[in-house]
Short mmCIF file of C-alpha atoms and ligand atoms in Angstrom, two decimals:
data_model
loop_
_atom_site.label_atom_id
_atom_site.label_comp_id
_atom_site.label_asym_id
_atom_site.label_seq_id
_atom_site.Cartn_x
_atom_site.Cartn_y
_atom_site.Cartn_z
CA UNK A 137 6.76 3.24 -29.67
CA UNK A 138 4.33 4.57 -27.08
CA UNK A 139 3.95 8.18 -25.97
CA UNK A 140 3.82 7.07 -22.34
CA UNK A 141 4.49 3.92 -20.36
CA UNK A 142 3.23 3.92 -16.78
CA UNK A 143 4.70 1.36 -14.39
CA UNK A 144 2.07 0.48 -11.79
CA UNK A 145 -1.73 0.43 -12.01
CA UNK A 146 -2.39 1.93 -8.60
CA UNK A 147 -4.27 5.19 -8.09
CA UNK A 148 -1.32 7.41 -9.16
CA UNK A 149 -0.52 5.34 -12.26
CA UNK A 150 -4.15 5.04 -13.39
CA UNK A 151 -4.73 8.77 -12.87
CA UNK A 152 -1.61 9.60 -14.90
CA UNK A 153 -2.87 7.29 -17.66
CA UNK A 154 -6.30 8.92 -17.52
CA UNK A 155 -4.90 12.43 -17.99
CA UNK A 156 -2.44 11.38 -20.72
CA UNK A 157 -5.07 9.44 -22.66
CA UNK A 158 -7.46 12.39 -22.47
CA UNK A 159 -4.66 14.54 -23.92
CA UNK A 160 -4.55 12.19 -26.91
CA UNK A 161 -1.42 10.25 -25.95
CA UNK A 162 -0.91 6.52 -26.51
CA UNK A 163 -0.50 4.92 -23.10
CA UNK A 164 0.55 1.47 -21.90
CA UNK A 165 0.38 0.52 -18.21
CA UNK A 166 2.41 -2.29 -16.70
CA UNK A 167 1.06 -4.01 -13.59
CA UNK A 168 2.69 -7.01 -11.95
CA UNK A 169 -0.05 -7.93 -9.44
CA UNK A 170 -3.55 -6.53 -9.05
CA UNK A 171 -5.24 -3.53 -10.63
CA UNK A 172 -5.78 -0.66 -8.20
CA UNK A 173 -2.75 -1.21 -5.99
CA UNK A 174 -3.12 -0.51 -2.30
CA UNK A 175 -6.55 1.10 -2.46
CA UNK A 176 -8.00 -2.14 -3.84
CA UNK A 177 -7.21 -3.81 -0.51
CA UNK A 178 -8.71 -0.99 1.58
CA UNK A 179 -12.11 -2.01 2.95
CA UNK A 180 -13.70 1.42 3.00
CA UNK A 181 -12.75 4.94 1.90
CA UNK A 182 -14.54 7.82 3.56
CA UNK A 183 -12.19 10.74 2.99
CA UNK A 184 -12.16 11.18 -0.77
CA UNK A 185 -13.78 14.54 -1.58
CA UNK A 186 -17.20 14.23 -3.16
CA UNK A 187 -17.65 10.56 -2.26
CA UNK A 188 -19.13 9.93 1.16
CA UNK A 189 -18.24 6.27 1.34
CA UNK A 190 -16.93 3.73 -1.16
CA UNK A 191 -15.09 0.42 -0.97
CA UNK A 192 -11.50 0.56 -2.18
CA UNK A 193 -12.13 -2.10 -4.82
CA UNK A 194 -15.13 -0.20 -6.19
CA UNK A 195 -13.03 2.95 -6.45
CA UNK A 196 -10.19 1.10 -8.20
CA UNK A 197 -12.56 -0.69 -10.60
CA UNK A 198 -14.20 2.62 -11.56
CA UNK A 199 -10.85 4.24 -12.29
CA UNK A 200 -9.66 1.21 -14.28
CA UNK A 201 -12.82 1.14 -16.41
CA UNK A 202 -12.43 4.88 -17.01
CA UNK A 203 -8.91 4.48 -18.45
CA UNK A 204 -9.81 1.36 -20.48
CA UNK A 205 -12.65 3.30 -22.10
CA UNK A 206 -10.05 5.82 -23.29
CA UNK A 207 -8.03 3.12 -25.06
CA UNK A 208 -5.24 2.71 -22.52
CA UNK A 209 -3.52 -0.69 -22.86
CA UNK A 210 -2.55 -2.93 -19.97
CA UNK A 211 0.31 -5.41 -19.80
CA UNK A 212 0.34 -7.78 -16.80
CA UNK A 213 4.05 -8.15 -16.29
CA UNK A 214 6.83 -6.92 -14.03
CA UNK A 215 9.15 -4.19 -15.31
CA UNK A 216 12.69 -5.02 -14.31
CA UNK A 217 14.64 -2.26 -15.95
CA UNK A 218 14.42 1.12 -17.66
CA UNK A 219 17.22 2.00 -20.06
CA UNK A 220 17.19 5.74 -20.76
CA UNK A 221 18.09 6.67 -24.35
CA UNK A 222 18.57 10.07 -25.97
CA UNK A 223 15.00 10.74 -27.09
CA UNK A 224 13.07 7.74 -25.77
CA UNK A 225 13.41 5.08 -23.06
CA UNK A 226 13.57 1.30 -23.21
CA UNK A 227 11.27 -0.46 -20.75
CA UNK A 228 12.27 -4.05 -20.15
CA UNK A 229 9.89 -6.48 -18.49
CA UNK A 230 10.39 -10.13 -17.63
CA UNK A 231 9.17 -11.14 -21.10
CA UNK A 232 9.22 -8.11 -23.41
CA UNK A 233 10.94 -4.90 -24.36
CA UNK A 234 9.08 -1.69 -25.24
CA UNK A 235 10.11 1.84 -26.15
CA UNK A 236 8.34 4.97 -25.02
CA UNK A 237 8.87 8.71 -25.29
CA UNK A 238 8.12 9.08 -21.58
CA UNK A 239 7.93 6.78 -18.56
CA UNK A 240 6.21 7.32 -15.22
CA UNK A 241 7.28 5.08 -12.33
CA UNK A 242 4.24 4.69 -10.07
CA UNK A 243 5.21 1.49 -8.30
CA UNK A 244 3.76 2.38 -4.89
CA UNK A 245 4.66 0.44 -1.81
CA UNK A 246 4.13 -2.95 -0.19
CA UNK A 247 3.36 -3.89 3.43
CA UNK A 248 6.22 -3.76 5.93
CA UNK A 249 6.85 -7.07 7.73
CA UNK A 250 7.28 -7.37 11.48
CA UNK A 251 10.55 -9.21 10.91
CA UNK A 252 9.73 -12.10 13.27
CA UNK A 253 11.42 -15.41 12.65
CA UNK A 254 8.31 -17.48 11.70
CA UNK A 255 6.44 -14.66 9.97
CA UNK A 256 6.84 -15.92 6.40
CA UNK A 257 6.09 -19.55 7.31
CA UNK A 258 2.82 -18.50 9.01
CA UNK A 259 1.71 -16.05 6.30
CA UNK A 260 -1.58 -17.46 4.99
CA UNK A 261 -1.72 -19.65 8.10
CA UNK A 262 -3.06 -17.04 10.46
CA UNK A 263 -0.77 -14.15 9.56
CA UNK A 264 -2.15 -11.68 7.01
CA UNK A 265 -1.38 -8.22 5.59
CA UNK A 266 -4.86 -7.56 4.19
CA UNK A 267 -8.09 -7.61 6.20
CA UNK A 268 -10.20 -7.21 3.09
CA UNK A 269 -8.61 -10.28 1.48
CA UNK A 270 -8.57 -12.59 4.51
CA UNK A 271 -11.03 -11.14 7.05
CA UNK A 272 -13.83 -13.59 6.21
CA UNK A 273 -11.68 -16.54 7.33
CA UNK A 274 -11.89 -15.18 10.87
CA UNK A 275 -15.67 -15.04 11.32
CA UNK A 276 -16.46 -15.25 15.06
CA UNK A 277 -12.76 -15.69 15.87
CA UNK A 278 -10.26 -13.69 17.86
CA UNK A 279 -7.83 -11.57 15.85
CA UNK A 280 -5.07 -9.07 16.52
CA UNK A 281 -4.25 -6.03 14.40
CA UNK A 282 -0.77 -4.64 14.97
CA UNK A 283 -0.06 -0.95 14.20
CA UNK A 284 -1.31 2.49 15.17
CA UNK A 285 -1.79 4.27 11.82
CA UNK A 286 -4.77 4.72 9.50
CA UNK A 287 -4.39 1.27 7.95
CA UNK A 288 -4.39 -0.55 11.30
CA UNK A 289 -7.48 1.26 12.57
CA UNK A 290 -9.37 0.93 9.25
CA UNK A 291 -8.63 -2.80 9.27
CA UNK A 292 -9.67 -3.17 12.92
CA UNK A 293 -13.03 -1.51 12.20
CA UNK A 294 -13.55 -3.77 9.17
CA UNK A 295 -12.59 -6.93 11.06
CA UNK A 296 -14.88 -6.05 13.97
CA UNK A 297 -17.87 -6.81 11.71
CA UNK A 298 -16.74 -10.46 11.30
CA UNK A 299 -14.51 -11.38 14.21
CA UNK A 300 -15.80 -11.96 17.72
CA UNK A 301 -12.90 -10.03 19.21
CA UNK A 302 -10.35 -7.66 17.67
CA UNK A 303 -7.35 -6.55 19.73
CA UNK A 304 -5.28 -3.63 18.44
CA UNK A 305 -1.68 -3.90 19.58
CA UNK A 306 0.45 -0.77 19.28
CA UNK A 307 4.02 -0.22 20.40
CA UNK A 308 3.23 3.24 21.81
CA UNK A 309 0.20 4.83 23.49
CA UNK A 310 -0.09 7.58 20.86
CA UNK A 311 -1.85 6.68 17.62
CA UNK A 312 -1.22 8.39 14.28
CA UNK A 313 -4.59 7.39 12.78
CA UNK A 314 -7.16 10.13 12.06
CA UNK A 315 -9.29 11.12 15.06
CA UNK A 316 -12.48 10.24 13.23
CA UNK A 317 -11.26 6.69 12.60
CA UNK A 318 -10.09 6.36 16.21
CA UNK A 319 -13.52 7.46 17.42
CA UNK A 320 -15.28 4.92 15.19
CA UNK A 321 -13.00 2.15 16.47
CA UNK A 322 -13.35 3.15 20.11
CA UNK A 323 -17.13 2.94 19.78
CA UNK A 324 -16.99 -0.73 18.75
CA UNK A 325 -17.70 -3.00 21.69
CA UNK A 326 -15.59 -5.86 20.34
CA UNK A 327 -12.39 -3.86 19.71
CA UNK A 328 -9.89 -4.01 22.57
CA UNK A 329 -6.61 -2.16 22.96
CA UNK A 330 -3.11 -3.05 24.12
CA UNK A 331 -0.81 -0.03 24.20
CA UNK A 332 2.97 0.00 24.70
CA UNK A 333 3.06 -3.60 23.56
CA UNK A 334 5.22 -5.42 21.02
CA UNK A 335 4.96 -8.90 19.54
CA UNK A 336 8.06 -10.93 20.33
CA UNK A 337 7.11 -14.35 18.97
CA UNK A 338 4.56 -16.12 16.78
CA UNK A 339 3.42 -19.45 18.21
CA UNK A 340 1.56 -22.38 16.61
CA UNK A 341 1.92 -25.11 14.02
CA UNK A 342 0.81 -25.55 11.33
CA UNK A 343 -1.20 -22.33 11.97
CA UNK A 344 -0.84 -19.39 14.30
CA UNK A 345 -2.44 -20.00 17.72
CA UNK A 346 -0.81 -17.48 20.06
CA UNK A 347 1.55 -14.53 20.35
CA UNK A 348 4.20 -13.76 22.92
CA UNK A 349 3.69 -10.12 23.84
CA UNK A 350 5.91 -7.78 25.82
CA UNK A 351 4.91 -4.58 27.54
CA UNK A 352 7.56 -1.99 26.63
CA UNK A 353 7.12 -0.11 29.93
CA UNK A 354 7.13 -2.98 32.39
CA UNK A 355 8.96 -5.60 30.26
CA UNK A 356 6.29 -8.10 31.38
CA UNK A 357 5.62 -10.95 28.93
CA UNK A 358 2.36 -12.75 28.26
CA UNK A 359 1.10 -15.53 26.03
CA UNK A 360 -1.90 -14.23 24.06
CA UNK A 361 -4.20 -16.76 22.33
CA UNK A 362 -5.31 -15.67 18.88
CA UNK A 363 -6.64 -17.11 15.60
CA UNK A 364 -5.36 -14.42 13.26
CA UNK A 365 -2.81 -11.62 13.13
CA UNK A 366 -3.20 -8.69 10.74
CA UNK A 367 0.03 -6.75 10.29
CA UNK A 368 -0.54 -3.06 9.43
CA UNK A 369 2.71 -1.35 10.37
CA UNK A 370 3.31 0.80 7.31
CA UNK A 371 4.66 0.42 3.85
CA UNK A 372 7.96 -0.11 2.08
CA UNK A 373 8.37 1.70 -1.26
CA UNK A 374 8.90 -0.48 -4.34
CA UNK A 375 11.83 1.45 -5.76
CA UNK A 376 14.54 -1.22 -5.76
CA UNK A 377 14.77 -1.77 -9.55
CA UNK A 378 15.07 1.93 -10.36
CA UNK A 379 17.23 3.33 -7.57
CA UNK A 380 20.23 3.62 -9.91
CA UNK A 381 18.26 6.05 -12.08
CA UNK A 382 16.42 8.09 -9.45
CA UNK A 383 17.85 9.07 -6.04
CA UNK A 384 16.17 7.54 -2.98
CA UNK A 385 16.14 8.64 0.67
CA UNK A 386 17.16 6.53 3.68
CA UNK A 387 13.73 4.83 3.73
CA UNK A 388 13.85 4.01 0.01
CA UNK A 389 11.40 6.67 -1.29
CA UNK A 390 12.30 8.55 -4.50
CA UNK A 391 13.59 12.00 -3.61
CA UNK A 392 11.60 13.84 -6.24
CA UNK A 393 9.49 16.98 -5.83
CA UNK A 394 5.82 17.72 -6.42
CA UNK A 395 6.40 18.19 -10.15
CA UNK A 396 7.26 14.46 -10.31
CA UNK A 397 10.19 15.11 -12.69
CA UNK A 398 13.50 13.28 -12.35
CA UNK A 399 16.81 14.61 -13.67
CA UNK A 400 16.45 12.27 -16.66
CA UNK A 401 14.33 13.95 -19.37
CA UNK A 402 11.20 11.89 -20.03
CA UNK A 403 11.40 9.96 -16.74
CA UNK A 404 8.93 10.77 -13.95
CA UNK A 405 7.80 9.29 -10.63
CA UNK A 406 4.35 9.49 -9.02
CA UNK A 407 2.44 8.29 -5.99
CA UNK A 408 3.41 6.54 -2.78
CA UNK A 409 6.89 5.60 -4.03
CA UNK A 410 7.79 9.31 -3.92
CA UNK A 411 9.01 11.07 -0.77
CA UNK A 412 6.12 13.18 0.50
CA UNK A 413 4.51 14.46 3.67
CA UNK A 414 1.16 12.72 3.23
CA UNK A 415 0.24 9.45 1.52
CA UNK A 416 -3.47 9.46 0.79
CA UNK A 417 -5.75 8.65 -2.10
CA UNK A 418 -6.01 12.39 -2.78
CA UNK A 419 -2.23 12.86 -2.94
CA UNK A 420 -1.82 9.81 -5.22
CA UNK A 421 -4.42 11.30 -7.58
CA UNK A 422 -2.63 14.67 -7.44
CA UNK A 423 0.70 13.04 -8.29
CA UNK A 424 -0.81 11.21 -11.26
CA UNK A 425 -2.19 14.47 -12.66
CA UNK A 426 1.06 16.39 -12.01
CA UNK A 427 3.23 13.70 -13.59
CA UNK A 428 0.99 13.52 -16.64
CA UNK A 429 1.09 17.29 -17.03
CA UNK A 430 4.89 17.18 -16.85
CA UNK A 431 4.93 14.43 -19.51
CA UNK A 432 2.68 16.47 -21.77
P1 LIG B 152 1.79 4.51 8.91
O1 LIG B 152 0.90 5.69 8.94
O2 LIG B 152 3.24 4.70 8.56
O3 LIG B 152 1.69 3.82 10.35
C1 LIG B 152 2.48 2.73 10.66
C2 LIG B 152 2.16 2.28 12.07
O4 LIG B 152 2.89 1.09 12.34
C3 LIG B 152 2.55 3.28 13.13
O5 LIG B 152 1.62 3.20 14.18
C4 LIG B 152 3.92 2.76 13.59
O6 LIG B 152 4.19 3.05 14.93
C5 LIG B 152 3.71 1.27 13.47
N1 LIG B 152 4.96 0.55 13.22
C6 LIG B 152 5.90 0.80 12.29
N2 LIG B 152 6.89 -0.11 12.33
C7 LIG B 152 6.54 -0.98 13.32
C8 LIG B 152 7.13 -2.16 13.84
N3 LIG B 152 8.30 -2.64 13.36
N4 LIG B 152 6.51 -2.80 14.86
C9 LIG B 152 5.34 -2.33 15.35
N5 LIG B 152 4.73 -1.23 14.89
C10 LIG B 152 5.32 -0.56 13.89
O7 LIG B 152 1.28 3.40 7.87
P2 LIG B 152 -0.21 3.08 7.39
O8 LIG B 152 -1.16 3.06 8.52
O9 LIG B 152 -0.08 1.85 6.54
O10 LIG B 152 -0.55 4.28 6.44
C11 LIG B 152 0.27 4.56 5.28
C12 LIG B 152 -0.26 5.83 4.62
O11 LIG B 152 -1.54 5.56 4.02
C13 LIG B 152 -0.48 6.95 5.62
O12 LIG B 152 -0.13 8.16 5.03
C14 LIG B 152 -1.94 6.87 5.91
O13 LIG B 152 -2.50 8.09 6.33
C15 LIG B 152 -2.51 6.44 4.56
N6 LIG B 152 -3.80 5.73 4.76
C16 LIG B 152 -4.94 6.47 4.82
C17 LIG B 152 -6.16 5.86 5.05
C18 LIG B 152 -7.38 6.70 5.14
O14 LIG B 152 -7.27 7.90 5.11
N7 LIG B 152 -8.55 6.12 5.27
C19 LIG B 152 -6.24 4.47 5.24
C20 LIG B 152 -5.07 3.75 5.18
C21 LIG B 152 -3.85 4.38 4.95
P3 LIG B 152 4.88 4.45 15.38
O15 LIG B 152 3.82 5.48 15.29
O16 LIG B 152 5.35 4.15 16.75
O17 LIG B 152 6.02 4.66 14.41
#
């Protein structure tokens, strides 16, 4: 019997564990993939208060070490089900079953796919969802980043240090990335821009070698030679396993307020899997603290 089980070792989950452990609670975190979640794949973070610049992995490692030092346990396994009971909850993973007085779901989100027919086949063969993980493979090559948000522009800036040419393709001419990031990207001489453009087809075998692009204003098509494609078109919340317990909105995010409390006593949600106006490192940290306070 634990005081708290946290599902997901991203920023929200680790922060919740940090606060709960500091309040003297016994805490177990489940993580199915990598410690740190999304921030661990972010090349550089420059908007966390008090830290001028830090790599995402360094930030995640620091947070992980901080919770380990407080005695928090980690189980590398996927939680498939939560069974709420009267005064505790069962947490069922692919191999084990635990009980806990409280559970925080902090499962975050995963990259959205373009939905093109050969996308899965070419993933790892030129198509990537993580510049930090795969950027080095494209040293002195030509790559495309698709998307117009903070992730796309951060990745384009990172890739511009390795690749010979980075082309940002966005379906509109208005970007949602922060102005400061846009300015940094626009100052790079090897970043090029294609607005009002969508990718219609991935070409190449066994690896990606070109894209068929279409201009959404003129409907003109072109064949665009490329070595790599980095997809950064937003995130899909990982809420599937728990949507019977906690209501979700039309995009799949948990419809739970800032207090992170669900209608089931002892069950909470935190971080990017929750419906919210802004998904940032700062708001993930805030959710972790709020959820932990609610648990306490
Ligand atoms: P996002 O802000 O939701 O942006 C997604 C981008 O992809 C938008 O430009 C969107 O275009 C485009 N898009 C969506 N579906 C598409 C499709 N099917 N085909 C082509 N383009 C498509 O996602 P994000 O950039 O991953 O950011 C997620 C959250 O993390 C945001 O809150 C962001 O601020 C935060 N974040 C912050 C930082 C930072 O502060 N340094 C870094 C990374 C992420 P439309 O605009 O036309 O919809």
